[in-house]
mmCIF file of C-alpha atoms in Angstrom:
data_model
loop_
_atom_site.group_PDB
_atom_site.id
_atom_site.type_symbol
_atom_site.label_atom_id
_atom_site.label_comp_id
_atom_site.label_asym_id
_atom_site.label_seq_id
_atom_site.Cartn_x
_atom_site.Cartn_y
_atom_site.Cartn_z
ATOM 1 C CA UNK A 13 -15.706 12.274 -10.590
ATOM 2 C CA UNK A 14 -19.344 11.979 -11.700
ATOM 3 C CA UNK A 15 -19.570 15.688 -12.487
ATOM 4 C CA UNK A 16 -16.286 15.574 -14.408
ATOM 5 C CA UNK A 17 -17.531 12.648 -16.486
ATOM 6 C CA UNK A 18 -20.847 14.374 -17.194
ATOM 7 C CA UNK A 19 -19.080 17.554 -18.310
ATOM 8 C CA UNK A 20 -16.185 16.010 -20.242
ATOM 9 C CA UNK A 21 -17.683 12.904 -21.860
ATOM 10 C CA UNK A 22 -20.703 12.509 -24.110
ATOM 11 C CA UNK A 23 -23.119 11.084 -21.527
ATOM 12 C CA UNK A 24 -26.669 10.615 -22.820
ATOM 13 C CA UNK A 25 -28.427 10.656 -19.457
ATOM 14 C CA UNK A 26 -27.525 11.061 -15.793
ATOM 15 C CA UNK A 27 -29.319 11.607 -12.518
ATOM 16 C CA UNK A 28 -29.329 15.044 -10.910
ATOM 17 C CA UNK A 29 -27.118 14.223 -7.912
ATOM 18 C CA UNK A 30 -26.702 11.102 -5.775
ATOM 19 C CA UNK A 31 -29.209 8.479 -6.880
ATOM 20 C CA UNK A 32 -29.113 4.719 -6.542
ATOM 21 C CA UNK A 33 -28.357 2.364 -9.369
ATOM 22 C CA UNK A 34 -31.954 1.172 -8.997
ATOM 23 C CA UNK A 35 -33.217 4.258 -10.865
ATOM 24 C CA UNK A 36 -34.754 2.949 -14.132
ATOM 25 C CA UNK A 37 -32.719 4.056 -17.163
ATOM 26 C CA UNK A 38 -34.374 6.170 -19.863
ATOM 27 C CA UNK A 39 -35.694 4.303 -22.895
ATOM 28 C CA UNK A 40 -33.474 6.236 -25.323
ATOM 29 C CA UNK A 41 -29.718 6.781 -25.362
ATOM 30 C CA UNK A 42 -26.774 4.466 -24.753
ATOM 31 C CA UNK A 43 -25.038 5.789 -21.619
ATOM 32 C CA UNK A 44 -26.790 6.366 -18.298
ATOM 33 C CA UNK A 45 -24.728 7.532 -15.310
ATOM 34 C CA UNK A 46 -25.739 7.230 -11.657
ATOM 35 C CA UNK A 47 -23.811 7.726 -8.433
ATOM 36 C CA UNK A 48 -24.287 6.628 -4.829
ATOM 37 C CA UNK A 49 -21.573 5.280 -2.481
ATOM 38 C CA UNK A 50 -23.966 2.709 -0.985
ATOM 39 C CA UNK A 51 -24.171 0.932 -4.348
ATOM 40 C CA UNK A 52 -20.871 -0.797 -3.550
ATOM 41 C CA UNK A 53 -22.899 -3.139 -1.315
ATOM 42 C CA UNK A 54 -25.042 -4.436 -4.164
ATOM 43 C CA UNK A 55 -23.042 -3.930 -7.325
ATOM 44 C CA UNK A 56 -21.448 -7.405 -7.442
ATOM 45 C CA UNK A 57 -24.553 -9.370 -8.533
ATOM 46 C CA UNK A 58 -25.518 -6.588 -10.937
ATOM 47 C CA UNK A 59 -22.137 -6.805 -12.680
ATOM 48 C CA UNK A 60 -22.740 -10.534 -13.031
ATOM 49 C CA UNK A 61 -26.127 -10.268 -14.756
ATOM 50 C CA UNK A 62 -25.645 -7.054 -16.761
ATOM 51 C CA UNK A 63 -22.722 -7.198 -19.227
ATOM 52 C CA UNK A 64 -23.272 -3.536 -20.136
ATOM 53 C CA UNK A 65 -22.741 -2.266 -16.583
ATOM 54 C CA UNK A 66 -19.468 -0.520 -15.722
ATOM 55 C CA UNK A 67 -18.557 0.706 -12.249
ATOM 56 C CA UNK A 68 -16.093 3.487 -11.421
ATOM 57 C CA UNK A 69 -14.929 2.955 -7.843
ATOM 58 C CA UNK A 70 -13.364 5.986 -6.197
ATOM 59 C CA UNK A 71 -10.717 5.096 -3.631
ATOM 60 C CA UNK A 72 -9.438 7.757 -1.221
ATOM 61 C CA UNK A 73 -7.093 7.848 1.752
ATOM 62 C CA UNK A 74 -9.499 7.076 4.618
ATOM 63 C CA UNK A 75 -7.693 9.526 6.890
ATOM 64 C CA UNK A 76 -8.624 12.385 4.579
ATOM 65 C CA UNK A 77 -12.125 10.990 4.195
ATOM 66 C CA UNK A 78 -12.853 11.056 7.925
ATOM 67 C CA UNK A 79 -11.597 14.630 8.319
ATOM 68 C CA UNK A 80 -14.112 16.119 5.871
ATOM 69 C CA UNK A 81 -16.809 18.473 7.046
ATOM 70 C CA UNK A 82 -20.023 19.511 5.309
ATOM 71 C CA UNK A 83 -21.559 22.949 5.233
ATOM 72 C CA UNK A 84 -24.857 21.480 6.460
ATOM 73 C CA UNK A 85 -23.229 20.466 9.749
ATOM 74 C CA UNK A 86 -19.913 22.366 9.986
ATOM 75 C CA UNK A 87 -19.452 21.709 13.714
ATOM 76 C CA UNK A 88 -19.045 17.964 13.230
ATOM 77 C CA UNK A 89 -16.975 15.770 10.969
ATOM 78 C CA UNK A 90 -19.158 14.264 8.284
ATOM 79 C CA UNK A 91 -18.451 10.500 8.129
ATOM 80 C CA UNK A 92 -16.704 8.087 10.449
ATOM 81 C CA UNK A 93 -14.145 5.393 9.780
ATOM 82 C CA UNK A 94 -16.963 2.890 10.115
ATOM 83 C CA UNK A 95 -17.936 3.590 6.499
ATOM 84 C CA UNK A 96 -14.471 2.678 5.271
ATOM 85 C CA UNK A 97 -14.573 -0.478 7.368
ATOM 86 C CA UNK A 98 -17.993 -1.408 5.941
ATOM 87 C CA UNK A 99 -17.559 -0.476 2.283
ATOM 88 C CA UNK A 100 -13.920 -1.166 1.382
ATOM 89 C CA UNK A 101 -14.134 -4.994 1.740
ATOM 90 C CA UNK A 102 -16.785 -5.067 -0.998
ATOM 91 C CA UNK A 103 -14.582 -2.984 -3.268
ATOM 92 C CA UNK A 104 -11.682 -5.349 -2.607
ATOM 93 C CA UNK A 105 -13.760 -8.360 -3.696
ATOM 94 C CA UNK A 106 -14.549 -6.855 -7.098
ATOM 95 C CA UNK A 107 -11.048 -5.795 -8.145
ATOM 96 C CA UNK A 108 -10.652 -8.654 -10.635
ATOM 97 C CA UNK A 109 -13.802 -7.783 -12.554
ATOM 98 C CA UNK A 110 -12.730 -6.029 -15.774
ATOM 99 C CA UNK A 111 -15.778 -3.728 -15.632
ATOM 100 C CA UNK A 112 -14.983 -2.603 -12.094
ATOM 101 C CA UNK A 113 -12.609 0.331 -12.530
ATOM 102 C CA UNK A 114 -10.767 1.630 -9.479
ATOM 103 C CA UNK A 115 -9.663 5.262 -9.555
ATOM 104 C CA UNK A 116 -7.629 6.779 -6.742
ATOM 105 C CA UNK A 117 -8.838 10.220 -5.718
ATOM 106 C CA UNK A 118 -5.239 11.300 -5.359
ATOM 107 C CA UNK A 119 -4.464 10.335 -8.973
ATOM 108 C CA UNK A 120 -7.544 12.168 -10.210
ATOM 109 C CA UNK A 121 -6.716 15.473 -8.527
ATOM 110 C CA UNK A 122 -3.004 15.334 -9.415
ATOM 111 C CA UNK A 123 -3.292 14.041 -12.994
ATOM 112 C CA UNK A 124 -6.903 14.499 -14.136
ATOM 113 C CA UNK A 125 -6.224 14.098 -17.859
ATOM 114 C CA UNK A 126 -4.211 10.931 -17.293
ATOM 115 C CA UNK A 127 -7.099 9.459 -15.302
ATOM 116 C CA UNK A 128 -9.496 10.462 -18.068
ATOM 117 C CA UNK A 129 -7.338 8.522 -20.516
ATOM 118 C CA UNK A 130 -7.455 5.472 -18.265
ATOM 119 C CA UNK A 131 -11.241 5.631 -18.201
ATOM 120 C CA UNK A 132 -11.362 5.777 -21.986
ATOM 121 C CA UNK A 133 -9.059 2.754 -22.238
ATOM 122 C CA UNK A 134 -11.291 0.730 -19.941
ATOM 123 C CA UNK A 135 -14.519 2.054 -21.482
ATOM 124 C CA UNK A 136 -13.804 2.544 -25.209
ATOM 125 C CA UNK A 137 -17.381 3.645 -25.851
ATOM 126 C CA UNK A 138 -16.760 6.935 -24.025
ATOM 127 C CA UNK A 139 -16.357 9.939 -26.323
ATOM 128 C CA UNK A 140 -14.333 12.859 -25.042
ATOM 129 C CA UNK A 141 -15.833 16.348 -25.125
ATOM 130 C CA UNK A 142 -13.152 18.141 -23.122
ATOM 131 C CA UNK A 143 -10.191 17.289 -20.875
ATOM 132 C CA UNK A 144 -10.828 16.767 -17.173
ATOM 133 C CA UNK A 145 -8.377 19.576 -16.483
ATOM 134 C CA UNK A 146 -10.896 21.997 -18.035
ATOM 135 C CA UNK A 147 -13.877 20.549 -16.164
ATOM 136 C CA UNK A 148 -14.432 23.741 -14.171
ATOM 137 C CA UNK A 149 -14.732 25.790 -17.366
ATOM 138 C CA UNK A 150 -17.610 23.821 -18.866
ATOM 139 C CA UNK A 151 -19.391 22.052 -15.996
ATOM 140 C CA UNK A 152 -23.080 22.788 -15.511
ATOM 141 C CA UNK A 153 -24.053 20.844 -12.368
ATOM 142 C CA UNK A 154 -27.658 20.507 -11.272
ATOM 143 C CA UNK A 155 -28.843 22.699 -8.417
ATOM 144 C CA UNK A 156 -28.538 19.734 -6.022
ATOM 145 C CA UNK A 157 -24.973 18.986 -7.109
ATOM 146 C CA UNK A 158 -24.005 22.640 -7.093
ATOM 147 C CA UNK A 159 -25.331 22.957 -3.545
ATOM 148 C CA UNK A 160 -23.293 19.961 -2.428
ATOM 149 C CA UNK A 161 -20.139 21.102 -4.235
ATOM 150 C CA UNK A 162 -20.519 24.676 -3.005
ATOM 151 C CA UNK A 163 -19.462 25.933 -6.401
ATOM 152 C CA UNK A 164 -17.446 24.669 -9.356
ATOM 153 C CA UNK A 165 -13.677 24.766 -8.882
ATOM 154 C CA UNK A 166 -10.701 23.391 -10.810
ATOM 155 C CA UNK A 167 -9.715 19.833 -9.953
ATOM 156 C CA UNK A 168 -6.928 20.329 -7.421
ATOM 157 C CA UNK A 169 -4.775 18.258 -5.009
ATOM 158 C CA UNK A 170 -5.210 20.789 -2.187
ATOM 159 C CA UNK A 171 -7.175 18.302 -0.024
ATOM 160 C CA UNK A 172 -4.535 15.564 -0.093
ATOM 161 C CA UNK A 173 -2.963 14.946 3.326
ATOM 162 C CA UNK A 174 -5.265 17.312 5.193
ATOM 163 C CA UNK A 175 -5.595 14.669 7.918
ATOM 164 C CA UNK A 176 -2.301 15.905 9.350
ATOM 165 C CA UNK A 177 -4.149 19.038 10.479
ATOM 166 C CA UNK A 178 -6.762 16.898 12.271
ATOM 167 C CA UNK A 179 -4.654 14.442 14.263
ATOM 168 C CA UNK A 180 -7.066 14.268 17.263
ATOM 169 C CA UNK A 181 -9.832 13.192 14.871
ATOM 170 C CA UNK A 182 -7.662 10.469 13.307
ATOM 171 C CA UNK A 183 -6.535 9.217 16.730
ATOM 172 C CA UNK A 184 -10.126 9.170 17.978
ATOM 173 C CA UNK A 185 -11.391 7.228 14.975
ATOM 174 C CA UNK A 186 -8.660 4.627 15.360
ATOM 175 C CA UNK A 187 -9.593 4.282 19.017
ATOM 176 C CA UNK A 188 -13.261 3.795 18.123
ATOM 177 C CA UNK A 189 -12.938 1.646 15.016
ATOM 178 C CA UNK A 190 -9.539 -0.006 15.011
ATOM 179 C CA UNK A 191 -6.376 0.060 12.916
ATOM 180 C CA UNK A 192 -6.272 0.893 9.207
ATOM 181 C CA UNK A 193 -2.516 0.439 8.699
ATOM 182 C CA UNK A 194 -2.931 -2.761 6.682
ATOM 183 C CA UNK A 195 -5.381 -1.027 4.356
ATOM 184 C CA UNK A 196 -3.100 1.987 3.949
ATOM 185 C CA UNK A 197 -0.198 -0.257 2.981
ATOM 186 C CA UNK A 198 -2.345 -2.345 0.619
ATOM 187 C CA UNK A 199 -3.566 0.750 -1.220
ATOM 188 C CA UNK A 200 -0.092 2.362 -1.325
ATOM 189 C CA UNK A 201 -0.852 5.230 1.022
ATOM 190 C CA UNK A 202 1.897 4.090 3.402
ATOM 191 C CA UNK A 203 4.884 1.746 3.181
ATOM 192 C CA UNK A 204 4.567 0.620 6.805
ATOM 193 C CA UNK A 205 2.901 1.643 10.058
ATOM 194 C CA UNK A 206 5.512 4.248 11.009
ATOM 195 C CA UNK A 207 2.939 6.979 10.243
ATOM 196 C CA UNK A 208 1.372 6.184 13.612
ATOM 197 C CA UNK A 209 4.250 8.035 15.259
ATOM 198 C CA UNK A 210 2.527 11.272 14.210
ATOM 199 C CA UNK A 211 -0.275 10.436 16.655
ATOM 200 C CA UNK A 212 1.968 9.962 19.678
ATOM 201 C CA UNK A 213 0.859 12.186 22.541
ATOM 202 C CA UNK A 214 -2.276 13.319 20.675
ATOM 203 C CA UNK A 215 -5.506 13.443 22.711
ATOM 204 C CA UNK A 216 -8.130 11.451 20.754
ATOM 205 C CA UNK A 217 -11.257 13.280 19.633
ATOM 206 C CA UNK A 218 -14.105 10.783 19.988
ATOM 207 C CA UNK A 219 -16.983 13.174 19.349
ATOM 208 C CA UNK A 220 -19.882 11.792 17.294
ATOM 209 C CA UNK A 221 -19.752 12.279 13.521
ATOM 210 C CA UNK A 222 -22.690 13.598 11.528
ATOM 211 C CA UNK A 223 -23.450 10.111 10.241
ATOM 212 C CA UNK A 224 -23.703 7.266 12.785
ATOM 213 C CA UNK A 225 -20.493 5.963 14.286
ATOM 214 C CA UNK A 226 -21.861 2.485 14.670
ATOM 215 C CA UNK A 227 -23.869 0.153 12.470
ATOM 216 C CA UNK A 228 -23.664 -3.533 11.694
ATOM 217 C CA UNK A 229 -22.291 -4.572 8.314
ATOM 218 C CA UNK A 230 -24.711 -7.504 8.461
ATOM 219 C CA UNK A 231 -27.693 -5.239 9.078
ATOM 220 C CA UNK A 232 -26.544 -2.848 6.367
ATOM 221 C CA UNK A 233 -26.217 -5.680 3.879
ATOM 222 C CA UNK A 234 -29.618 -7.070 4.865
ATOM 223 C CA UNK A 235 -31.311 -3.708 4.249
ATOM 224 C CA UNK A 236 -29.825 -3.586 0.770
ATOM 225 C CA UNK A 237 -30.608 -7.190 -0.146
ATOM 226 C CA UNK A 238 -34.314 -6.697 -0.724
ATOM 227 C CA UNK A 239 -33.613 -3.769 -3.045
ATOM 228 C CA UNK A 240 -31.024 -5.378 -5.274
ATOM 229 C CA UNK A 241 -32.747 -8.768 -5.569
ATOM 230 C CA UNK A 242 -35.672 -7.160 -7.337
ATOM 231 C CA UNK A 243 -33.307 -5.348 -9.669
ATOM 232 C CA UNK A 244 -31.357 -8.544 -10.371
ATOM 233 C CA UNK A 245 -34.580 -10.355 -11.280
ATOM 234 C CA UNK A 246 -35.630 -7.517 -13.575
ATOM 235 C CA UNK A 247 -32.279 -7.531 -15.390
ATOM 236 C CA UNK A 248 -32.373 -11.315 -15.700
ATOM 237 C CA UNK A 249 -35.762 -11.102 -17.369
ATOM 238 C CA UNK A 250 -34.545 -8.394 -19.749
ATOM 239 C CA UNK A 251 -31.488 -10.356 -20.876
ATOM 240 C CA UNK A 252 -33.381 -13.635 -21.019
ATOM 241 C CA UNK A 253 -31.370 -15.313 -18.268
ATOM 242 C CA UNK A 254 -33.090 -18.265 -16.591
ATOM 243 C CA UNK A 255 -31.042 -19.744 -13.689
ATOM 244 C CA UNK A 256 -32.774 -23.138 -13.835
ATOM 245 C CA UNK A 257 -32.156 -23.414 -17.575
ATOM 246 C CA UNK A 258 -28.494 -22.418 -17.296
ATOM 247 C CA UNK A 259 -27.369 -24.803 -14.584
#
Protein backbone atom coordinates (compact mmCIF):
# COMPACT_ATOMS: atom_id res chain seq x y z
CA UNK A 1 0.00 0.00 0.00
CA UNK A 2 2.72 2.50 0.96
CA UNK A 3 4.63 1.90 -2.27
CA UNK A 4 1.44 2.24 -4.33
CA UNK A 5 0.64 5.55 -2.65
CA UNK A 6 4.17 6.85 -3.18
CA UNK A 7 4.07 5.92 -6.87
CA UNK A 8 0.49 6.95 -7.67
CA UNK A 9 -0.10 10.04 -5.53
CA UNK A 10 1.83 13.28 -5.29
CA UNK A 11 3.63 12.60 -2.00
CA UNK A 12 6.16 15.28 -1.03
CA UNK A 13 8.28 13.15 1.27
CA UNK A 14 8.41 9.56 2.50
CA UNK A 15 10.80 7.32 4.37
CA UNK A 16 12.84 4.73 2.50
CA UNK A 17 11.11 1.62 3.88
CA UNK A 18 9.59 0.79 7.27
CA UNK A 19 10.18 3.68 9.66
CA UNK A 20 8.27 4.73 12.74
CA UNK A 21 5.93 7.66 12.88
CA UNK A 22 8.44 9.22 15.28
CA UNK A 23 10.71 10.17 12.36
CA UNK A 24 10.74 14.01 12.27
CA UNK A 25 9.02 15.34 9.14
CA UNK A 26 10.98 17.51 6.69
CA UNK A 27 10.59 21.26 7.08
CA UNK A 28 9.24 21.71 3.54
CA UNK A 29 6.33 20.04 1.76
CA UNK A 30 2.80 19.19 2.84
CA UNK A 31 2.58 15.38 2.79
CA UNK A 32 4.96 13.08 4.64
CA UNK A 33 4.36 9.31 4.52
CA UNK A 34 5.74 6.76 6.97
CA UNK A 35 4.96 3.09 7.54
CA UNK A 36 5.48 0.66 10.41
CA UNK A 37 2.94 -1.92 11.69
CA UNK A 38 3.95 -1.28 15.32
CA UNK A 39 2.60 2.28 15.08
CA UNK A 40 -0.90 0.91 15.67
CA UNK A 41 0.05 0.70 19.36
CA UNK A 42 0.68 4.43 19.69
CA UNK A 43 -1.34 6.10 16.97
CA UNK A 44 -4.46 6.82 19.07
CA UNK A 45 -3.03 9.70 21.16
CA UNK A 46 -1.26 11.09 18.10
CA UNK A 47 -4.55 11.28 16.18
CA UNK A 48 -5.98 13.18 19.14
CA UNK A 49 -3.30 15.89 19.26
CA UNK A 50 -2.46 16.21 15.54
CA UNK A 51 -5.46 17.16 13.36
CA UNK A 52 -3.33 16.81 10.23
CA UNK A 53 -2.48 13.15 10.85
CA UNK A 54 -4.20 10.48 8.76
CA UNK A 55 -3.71 6.75 9.24
CA UNK A 56 -4.24 4.05 6.61
CA UNK A 57 -4.83 0.77 8.43
CA UNK A 58 -4.32 -2.34 6.34
CA UNK A 59 -6.53 -5.24 7.40
CA UNK A 60 -5.83 -8.75 6.09
CA UNK A 61 -7.21 -12.22 6.69
CA UNK A 62 -5.03 -13.38 9.61
CA UNK A 63 -4.91 -16.91 8.21
CA UNK A 64 -3.11 -15.63 5.12
CA UNK A 65 -0.93 -13.40 7.26
CA UNK A 66 0.41 -16.26 9.36
CA UNK A 67 1.22 -18.40 6.32
CA UNK A 68 3.64 -15.88 4.80
CA UNK A 69 7.32 -16.64 4.51
CA UNK A 70 10.23 -14.27 3.95
CA UNK A 71 13.24 -14.84 1.76
CA UNK A 72 15.52 -14.01 4.71
CA UNK A 73 14.24 -17.06 6.60
CA UNK A 74 12.44 -19.28 4.05
CA UNK A 75 12.41 -22.36 6.30
CA UNK A 76 10.10 -20.75 8.85
CA UNK A 77 6.83 -18.89 8.68
CA UNK A 78 7.41 -15.20 9.27
CA UNK A 79 4.90 -13.99 11.89
CA UNK A 80 2.64 -15.76 14.34
CA UNK A 81 -1.00 -15.25 15.21
CA UNK A 82 0.18 -13.48 18.34
CA UNK A 83 0.69 -10.31 16.30
CA UNK A 84 -2.92 -10.34 15.16
CA UNK A 85 -4.04 -10.91 18.74
CA UNK A 86 -1.88 -8.00 19.95
CA UNK A 87 -2.46 -5.44 17.21
CA UNK A 88 -6.04 -5.89 16.00
CA UNK A 89 -7.72 -4.71 19.26
CA UNK A 90 -6.03 -1.32 18.86
CA UNK A 91 -7.26 -1.05 15.29
CA UNK A 92 -10.77 -1.91 16.45
CA UNK A 93 -10.73 0.93 19.00
CA UNK A 94 -9.94 3.56 16.37
CA UNK A 95 -12.56 2.65 13.76
CA UNK A 96 -14.79 5.63 14.60
CA UNK A 97 -12.05 8.19 14.05
CA UNK A 98 -12.67 9.83 10.66
CA UNK A 99 -8.92 10.09 10.01
CA UNK A 100 -8.37 6.39 10.64
CA UNK A 101 -8.98 4.73 7.28
CA UNK A 102 -9.31 0.96 7.16
CA UNK A 103 -8.44 -0.74 3.88
CA UNK A 104 -8.87 -4.48 3.40
CA UNK A 105 -5.93 -6.10 1.65
CA UNK A 106 -8.36 -8.24 -0.29
CA UNK A 107 -10.17 -5.16 -1.65
CA UNK A 108 -6.88 -3.55 -2.62
CA UNK A 109 -5.60 -6.50 -4.65
CA UNK A 110 -8.97 -7.20 -6.31
CA UNK A 111 -10.04 -3.60 -7.02
CA UNK A 112 -6.97 -1.36 -6.67
CA UNK A 113 -8.44 1.64 -8.50
CA UNK A 114 -11.63 1.51 -6.44
CA UNK A 115 -9.56 1.53 -3.25
CA UNK A 116 -7.54 4.45 -4.59
CA UNK A 117 -10.79 6.35 -5.08
CA UNK A 118 -11.81 5.62 -1.50
CA UNK A 119 -8.52 7.02 -0.25
CA UNK A 120 -9.05 10.20 -2.25
CA UNK A 121 -12.56 10.59 -0.82
CA UNK A 122 -11.26 10.29 2.73
CA UNK A 123 -8.16 12.40 2.05
CA UNK A 124 -9.21 15.07 -0.49
CA UNK A 125 -5.75 16.64 -0.41
CA UNK A 126 -4.28 13.66 -2.28
CA UNK A 127 -3.54 14.34 -5.95
CA UNK A 128 -3.55 11.38 -8.30
CA UNK A 129 -0.54 10.79 -10.55
CA UNK A 130 -1.53 7.37 -11.89
CA UNK A 131 -4.04 4.61 -11.13
CA UNK A 132 -3.08 1.94 -8.61
CA UNK A 133 -3.61 -0.64 -11.33
CA UNK A 134 -0.56 0.79 -13.12
CA UNK A 135 1.58 0.94 -9.98
CA UNK A 136 4.02 -1.67 -11.27
CA UNK A 137 4.71 0.39 -14.39
CA UNK A 138 5.88 3.52 -12.59
CA UNK A 139 7.02 2.46 -9.11
CA UNK A 140 10.60 3.27 -8.13
CA UNK A 141 11.03 1.72 -4.66
CA UNK A 142 14.10 2.37 -2.56
CA UNK A 143 16.73 -0.35 -2.41
CA UNK A 144 15.43 -1.41 1.03
CA UNK A 145 11.84 -1.65 -0.20
CA UNK A 146 12.87 -3.38 -3.40
CA UNK A 147 14.80 -5.95 -1.38
CA UNK A 148 11.78 -6.61 0.82
CA UNK A 149 9.36 -6.78 -2.12
CA UNK A 150 11.70 -8.96 -4.16
CA UNK A 151 10.81 -6.99 -7.25
CA UNK A 152 7.93 -4.85 -8.47
CA UNK A 153 4.88 -6.80 -9.65
CA UNK A 154 1.32 -5.87 -10.61
CA UNK A 155 -1.14 -5.69 -7.73
CA UNK A 156 -2.78 -9.12 -7.82
CA UNK A 157 -5.19 -11.25 -5.73
CA UNK A 158 -3.03 -14.37 -6.13
CA UNK A 159 -2.22 -14.50 -2.38
CA UNK A 160 -5.83 -14.50 -1.20
CA UNK A 161 -6.84 -17.78 0.46
CA UNK A 162 -3.36 -19.29 0.37
CA UNK A 163 -3.90 -20.49 3.95
CA UNK A 164 -5.80 -23.46 2.54
CA UNK A 165 -2.45 -24.81 1.32
CA UNK A 166 -0.99 -24.49 4.83
CA UNK A 167 -3.64 -26.11 7.02
CA UNK A 168 -1.13 -27.60 9.54
CA UNK A 169 0.22 -24.09 10.15
CA UNK A 170 -3.27 -22.66 10.72
CA UNK A 171 -4.22 -25.53 13.05
CA UNK A 172 -0.98 -25.12 14.99
CA UNK A 173 -1.44 -21.38 15.44
CA UNK A 174 -4.98 -21.86 16.70
CA UNK A 175 -3.69 -24.43 19.16
CA UNK A 176 -1.00 -22.03 20.39
CA UNK A 177 -2.93 -18.77 20.38
CA UNK A 178 -6.63 -19.52 20.47
CA UNK A 179 -9.66 -19.06 18.23
CA UNK A 180 -10.02 -16.28 15.65
CA UNK A 181 -13.51 -17.20 14.42
CA UNK A 182 -15.14 -14.17 16.05
CA UNK A 183 -12.63 -11.87 14.37
CA UNK A 184 -13.12 -13.53 10.99
CA UNK A 185 -16.88 -13.07 11.23
CA UNK A 186 -16.55 -9.46 12.43
CA UNK A 187 -14.31 -8.55 9.50
CA UNK A 188 -16.45 -10.44 6.95
CA UNK A 189 -13.93 -13.16 6.16
CA UNK A 190 -16.38 -15.84 7.29
CA UNK A 191 -20.12 -16.00 7.96
CA UNK A 192 -19.75 -18.51 10.80
CA UNK A 193 -17.23 -20.95 12.24
CA UNK A 194 -17.95 -23.75 9.75
CA UNK A 195 -14.54 -23.06 8.14
CA UNK A 196 -12.99 -24.98 11.03
CA UNK A 197 -14.19 -28.19 9.40
CA UNK A 198 -11.30 -27.80 6.93
CA UNK A 199 -8.90 -28.42 9.83
CA UNK A 200 -10.47 -31.69 10.94
CA UNK A 201 -7.89 -34.46 11.05
CA UNK A 202 -5.02 -32.05 10.32
CA UNK A 203 -1.85 -32.51 12.41
CA UNK A 204 -1.00 -29.09 13.91
CA UNK A 205 2.35 -27.56 13.01
CA UNK A 206 3.57 -25.80 16.16
CA UNK A 207 7.08 -24.98 14.98
CA UNK A 208 8.45 -21.59 16.05
CA UNK A 209 7.89 -18.65 13.70
CA UNK A 210 10.66 -16.27 12.70
CA UNK A 211 9.31 -13.62 15.05
CA UNK A 212 8.57 -14.62 18.66
CA UNK A 213 5.48 -16.69 19.31
CA UNK A 214 4.96 -15.20 22.72
CA UNK A 215 5.08 -11.70 24.14
CA UNK A 216 2.91 -9.79 26.56
CA UNK A 217 0.60 -7.12 25.17
CA UNK A 218 1.20 -5.20 28.40
CA UNK A 219 4.97 -5.35 28.00
CA UNK A 220 4.70 -4.40 24.34
CA UNK A 221 2.54 -1.41 25.17
CA UNK A 222 4.89 -0.37 27.97
CA UNK A 223 7.90 -0.40 25.62
CA UNK A 224 6.06 1.89 23.23
CA UNK A 225 4.74 4.28 25.87
CA UNK A 226 8.01 6.08 26.50
CA UNK A 227 8.46 6.68 22.78
CA UNK A 228 5.05 8.10 21.99
CA UNK A 229 4.75 10.27 25.11
CA UNK A 230 7.70 12.35 23.98
CA UNK A 231 6.18 12.70 20.54
CA UNK A 232 2.79 13.67 21.99
CA UNK A 233 4.44 16.39 24.09
CA UNK A 234 6.32 17.71 21.07
CA UNK A 235 3.15 17.89 18.97
CA UNK A 236 1.27 19.57 21.81
CA UNK A 237 3.93 22.25 22.00
CA UNK A 238 3.82 22.78 18.23
CA UNK A 239 0.05 23.21 18.11
CA UNK A 240 -0.03 25.29 21.28
CA UNK A 241 -2.06 22.78 23.29
CA UNK A 242 -1.78 23.13 27.06
CA UNK A 243 -3.72 20.41 28.97
CA UNK A 244 -3.99 22.46 32.18
CA UNK A 245 -5.34 25.46 30.27
CA UNK A 246 -7.88 23.39 28.33
CA UNK A 247 -9.53 21.53 31.18
